[in-house]
């Protein structure tokens, strides 16, 4: 699966890219929210991992933009943040985030959250296949 990373800190971006590639993901890494948004518009990603605090387009705005864009399949969004108070959590959920990972992130926790994302995206994919089959059986698809 192809993953989009939006992270303005070079060391964090490189570590995430390395880890995700090691886990078998195809990674596209963006240095900021603007680059990530451009990449998302060119190619819809099923999984986006974004830093919450970035200059210009932050993680919340990136979430909002992704959620407002019609896509054929669901995009799972994980926000990375060192700030994880109630306000940040609620703001992220309202913007459309599916999950949060606190920085500095724990490798085992991140892997567990990626497995959850994979399961949810697989279920969504199975549901879309079932919907298409049902539509073709009723003559509406």
C-alpha positions as YAML, in Angstrom:
chain: A
units: angstrom
residues:
- id: 1
  name: UNK
  ca: [0.00, 0.00, 0.00]
- id: 2
  name: UNK
  ca: [1.19, 3.51, -0.77]
- id: 3
  name: UNK
  ca: [1.44, 5.86, 2.24]
- id: 4
  name: UNK
  ca: [1.75, 9.64, 2.25]
- id: 5
  name: UNK
  ca: [3.81, 11.15, 5.07]
- id: 6
  name: UNK
  ca: [3.58, 14.87, 5.83]
- id: 7
  name: UNK
  ca: [6.28, 15.80, 8.34]
- id: 8
  name: UNK
  ca: [8.28, 19.03, 8.47]
- id: 9
  name: UNK
  ca: [10.99, 17.64, 10.76]
- id: 10
  name: UNK
  ca: [13.57, 15.97, 8.51]
- id: 11
  name: UNK
  ca: [14.74, 13.42, 11.08]
- id: 12
  name: UNK
  ca: [11.18, 12.34, 11.91]
- id: 13
  name: UNK
  ca: [10.27, 12.18, 8.21]
- id: 14
  name: UNK
  ca: [13.29, 10.02, 7.40]
- id: 15
  name: UNK
  ca: [12.69, 7.72, 10.39]
- id: 16
  name: UNK
  ca: [9.02, 7.27, 9.46]
- id: 17
  name: UNK
  ca: [9.89, 6.65, 5.82]
- id: 18
  name: UNK
  ca: [12.52, 4.07, 6.74]
- id: 19
  name: UNK
  ca: [10.21, 2.31, 9.18]
- id: 20
  name: UNK
  ca: [7.25, 2.18, 6.79]
- id: 21
  name: UNK
  ca: [9.41, 0.94, 3.93]
- id: 22
  name: UNK
  ca: [10.82, -1.75, 6.23]
- id: 23
  name: UNK
  ca: [7.23, -2.80, 6.98]
- id: 24
  name: UNK
  ca: [6.53, -3.13, 3.26]
- id: 25
  name: UNK
  ca: [4.76, 0.16, 2.52]
- id: 26
  name: UNK
  ca: [5.48, 2.28, -0.54]
- id: 27
  name: UNK
  ca: [6.21, 5.73, 0.90]
- id: 28
  name: UNK
  ca: [5.83, 9.22, -0.49]
- id: 29
  name: UNK
  ca: [7.26, 11.77, 1.94]
- id: 30
  name: UNK
  ca: [6.36, 15.46, 1.91]
- id: 31
  name: UNK
  ca: [8.24, 18.17, 3.79]
- id: 32
  name: UNK
  ca: [5.10, 20.12, 4.66]
- id: 33
  name: UNK
  ca: [1.34, 20.21, 4.34]
- id: 34
  name: UNK
  ca: [1.41, 22.06, 1.01]
- id: 35
  name: UNK
  ca: [3.58, 19.38, -0.59]
- id: 36
  name: UNK
  ca: [1.42, 16.66, 0.94]
- id: 37
  name: UNK
  ca: [-1.76, 18.27, -0.41]
- id: 38
  name: UNK
  ca: [-0.23, 18.52, -3.89]
- id: 39
  name: UNK
  ca: [0.80, 14.86, -3.73]
- id: 40
  name: UNK
  ca: [-2.66, 13.81, -2.54]
- id: 41
  name: UNK
  ca: [-4.36, 15.67, -5.39]
- id: 42
  name: UNK
  ca: [-2.10, 13.94, -7.92]
- id: 43
  name: UNK
  ca: [-2.56, 10.49, -6.45]
- id: 44
  name: UNK
  ca: [-5.16, 9.46, -3.90]
- id: 45
  name: UNK
  ca: [-3.56, 7.63, -0.97]
- id: 46
  name: UNK
  ca: [-5.32, 5.10, 1.25]
- id: 47
  name: UNK
  ca: [-3.16, 6.01, 4.27]
- id: 48
  name: UNK
  ca: [-1.85, 9.43, 5.31]
- id: 49
  name: UNK
  ca: [0.38, 10.07, 8.32]
- id: 50
  name: UNK
  ca: [0.70, 13.76, 9.08]
- id: 51
  name: UNK
  ca: [2.35, 15.88, 11.70]
- id: 52
  name: UNK
  ca: [-0.22, 18.05, 13.45]
- id: 53
  name: UNK
  ca: [1.93, 21.19, 13.69]
- id: 54
  name: UNK
  ca: [3.42, 22.34, 10.40]
- id: 55
  name: UNK
  ca: [3.79, 25.79, 8.87]
- id: 56
  name: UNK
  ca: [1.21, 26.96, 6.31]
- id: 57
  name: UNK
  ca: [-1.00, 23.89, 5.87]
- id: 58
  name: UNK
  ca: [-0.99, 22.05, 9.20]
- id: 59
  name: UNK
  ca: [-2.23, 18.53, 9.87]
- id: 60
  name: UNK
  ca: [-5.75, 19.70, 10.72]
- id: 61
  name: UNK
  ca: [-6.11, 21.63, 7.47]
- id: 62
  name: UNK
  ca: [-4.67, 18.71, 5.52]
- id: 63
  name: UNK
  ca: [-7.30, 16.44, 7.12]
- id: 64
  name: UNK
  ca: [-10.08, 18.86, 6.21]
- id: 65
  name: UNK
  ca: [-8.90, 19.08, 2.61]
- id: 66
  name: UNK
  ca: [-8.64, 15.31, 2.26]
- id: 67
  name: UNK
  ca: [-12.10, 14.79, 3.76]
- id: 68
  name: UNK
  ca: [-13.62, 17.39, 1.43]
- id: 69
  name: UNK
  ca: [-12.19, 15.66, -1.64]
- id: 70
  name: UNK
  ca: [-14.32, 12.93, -3.21]
- id: 71
  name: UNK
  ca: [-12.29, 9.73, -3.51]
- id: 72
  name: UNK
  ca: [-13.31, 6.27, -4.69]
- id: 73
  name: UNK
  ca: [-11.90, 4.66, -1.53]
- id: 74
  name: UNK
  ca: [-11.56, 5.77, 2.07]
- id: 75
  name: UNK
  ca: [-8.35, 7.47, 3.23]
- id: 76
  name: UNK
  ca: [-7.24, 6.60, 6.77]
- id: 77
  name: UNK
  ca: [-5.49, 9.53, 8.48]
- id: 78
  name: UNK
  ca: [-3.13, 9.28, 11.44]
- id: 79
  name: UNK
  ca: [-1.97, 12.51, 13.07]
- id: 80
  name: UNK
  ca: [1.41, 12.70, 14.80]
- id: 81
  name: UNK
  ca: [1.73, 15.19, 17.62]
- id: 82
  name: UNK
  ca: [3.64, 16.04, 20.73]
- id: 83
  name: UNK
  ca: [0.50, 17.85, 21.92]
- id: 84
  name: UNK
  ca: [-2.18, 15.41, 22.95]
- id: 85
  name: UNK
  ca: [-4.56, 17.24, 25.18]
- id: 86
  name: UNK
  ca: [-8.32, 17.00, 24.96]
- id: 87
  name: UNK
  ca: [-8.53, 20.07, 22.68]
- id: 88
  name: UNK
  ca: [-6.00, 18.70, 20.17]
- id: 89
  name: UNK
  ca: [-7.74, 15.34, 20.16]
- id: 90
  name: UNK
  ca: [-11.19, 16.85, 19.61]
- id: 91
  name: UNK
  ca: [-9.89, 19.28, 16.96]
- id: 92
  name: UNK
  ca: [-8.22, 16.40, 15.12]
- id: 93
  name: UNK
  ca: [-11.31, 14.21, 15.21]
- id: 94
  name: UNK
  ca: [-13.49, 17.10, 14.05]
- id: 95
  name: UNK
  ca: [-11.08, 17.70, 11.15]
- id: 96
  name: UNK
  ca: [-11.37, 14.05, 10.11]
- id: 97
  name: UNK
  ca: [-8.44, 12.23, 11.70]
- id: 98
  name: UNK
  ca: [-8.90, 8.52, 12.41]
- id: 99
  name: UNK
  ca: [-6.13, 8.13, 14.95]
- id: 100
  name: UNK
  ca: [-3.35, 9.89, 16.85]
- id: 101
  name: UNK
  ca: [0.21, 8.84, 17.62]
- id: 102
  name: UNK
  ca: [2.17, 10.88, 20.14]
- id: 103
  name: UNK
  ca: [5.71, 12.01, 19.48]
- id: 104
  name: UNK
  ca: [8.23, 10.75, 20.07]
- id: 105
  name: UNK
  ca: [6.40, 7.69, 18.80]
- id: 106
  name: UNK
  ca: [6.89, 4.22, 20.15]
- id: 107
  name: UNK
  ca: [7.71, 1.76, 17.36]
- id: 108
  name: UNK
  ca: [5.45, -1.00, 18.69]
- id: 109
  name: UNK
  ca: [2.52, 1.40, 19.15]
- id: 110
  name: UNK
  ca: [2.91, 2.79, 15.63]
- id: 111
  name: UNK
  ca: [3.02, -0.73, 14.17]
- id: 112
  name: UNK
  ca: [-0.14, -1.66, 16.09]
- id: 113
  name: UNK
  ca: [-1.94, 1.42, 14.81]
- id: 114
  name: UNK
  ca: [-0.83, 0.65, 11.26]
- id: 115
  name: UNK
  ca: [-2.29, -2.85, 11.60]
- id: 116
  name: UNK
  ca: [-5.60, -1.30, 12.67]
- id: 117
  name: UNK
  ca: [-5.49, 1.03, 9.66]
- id: 118
  name: UNK
  ca: [-4.77, -1.92, 7.35]
- id: 119
  name: UNK
  ca: [-7.72, -3.89, 8.79]
- id: 120
  name: UNK
  ca: [-10.13, -0.99, 8.44]
- id: 121
  name: UNK
  ca: [-9.03, -0.26, 4.89]
- id: 122
  name: UNK
  ca: [-9.32, -3.97, 4.00]
- id: 123
  name: UNK
  ca: [-12.85, -4.07, 5.41]
- id: 124
  name: UNK
  ca: [-13.75, -0.95, 3.45]
- id: 125
  name: UNK
  ca: [-12.31, -2.53, 0.30]
- id: 126
  name: UNK
  ca: [-14.28, -5.73, 0.87]
- id: 127
  name: UNK
  ca: [-17.46, -3.70, 1.41]
- id: 128
  name: UNK
  ca: [-16.91, -1.82, -1.86]
- id: 129
  name: UNK
  ca: [-16.43, -5.12, -3.71]
- id: 130
  name: UNK
  ca: [-19.62, -6.48, -2.14]
- id: 131
  name: UNK
  ca: [-21.55, -3.32, -3.07]
- id: 132
  name: UNK
  ca: [-20.35, -3.54, -6.67]
- id: 133
  name: UNK
  ca: [-21.33, -7.22, -6.87]
- id: 134
  name: UNK
  ca: [-24.76, -6.52, -5.38]
- id: 135
  name: UNK
  ca: [-25.33, -3.67, -7.84]
- id: 136
  name: UNK
  ca: [-24.37, -5.86, -10.81]
- id: 137
  name: UNK
  ca: [-26.70, -8.63, -9.59]
- id: 138
  name: UNK
  ca: [-29.64, -6.22, -9.43]
- id: 139
  name: UNK
  ca: [-28.85, -4.72, -12.81]
- id: 140
  name: UNK
  ca: [-28.13, -1.26, -11.36]
- id: 141
  name: UNK
  ca: [-24.38, -1.32, -11.73]
...
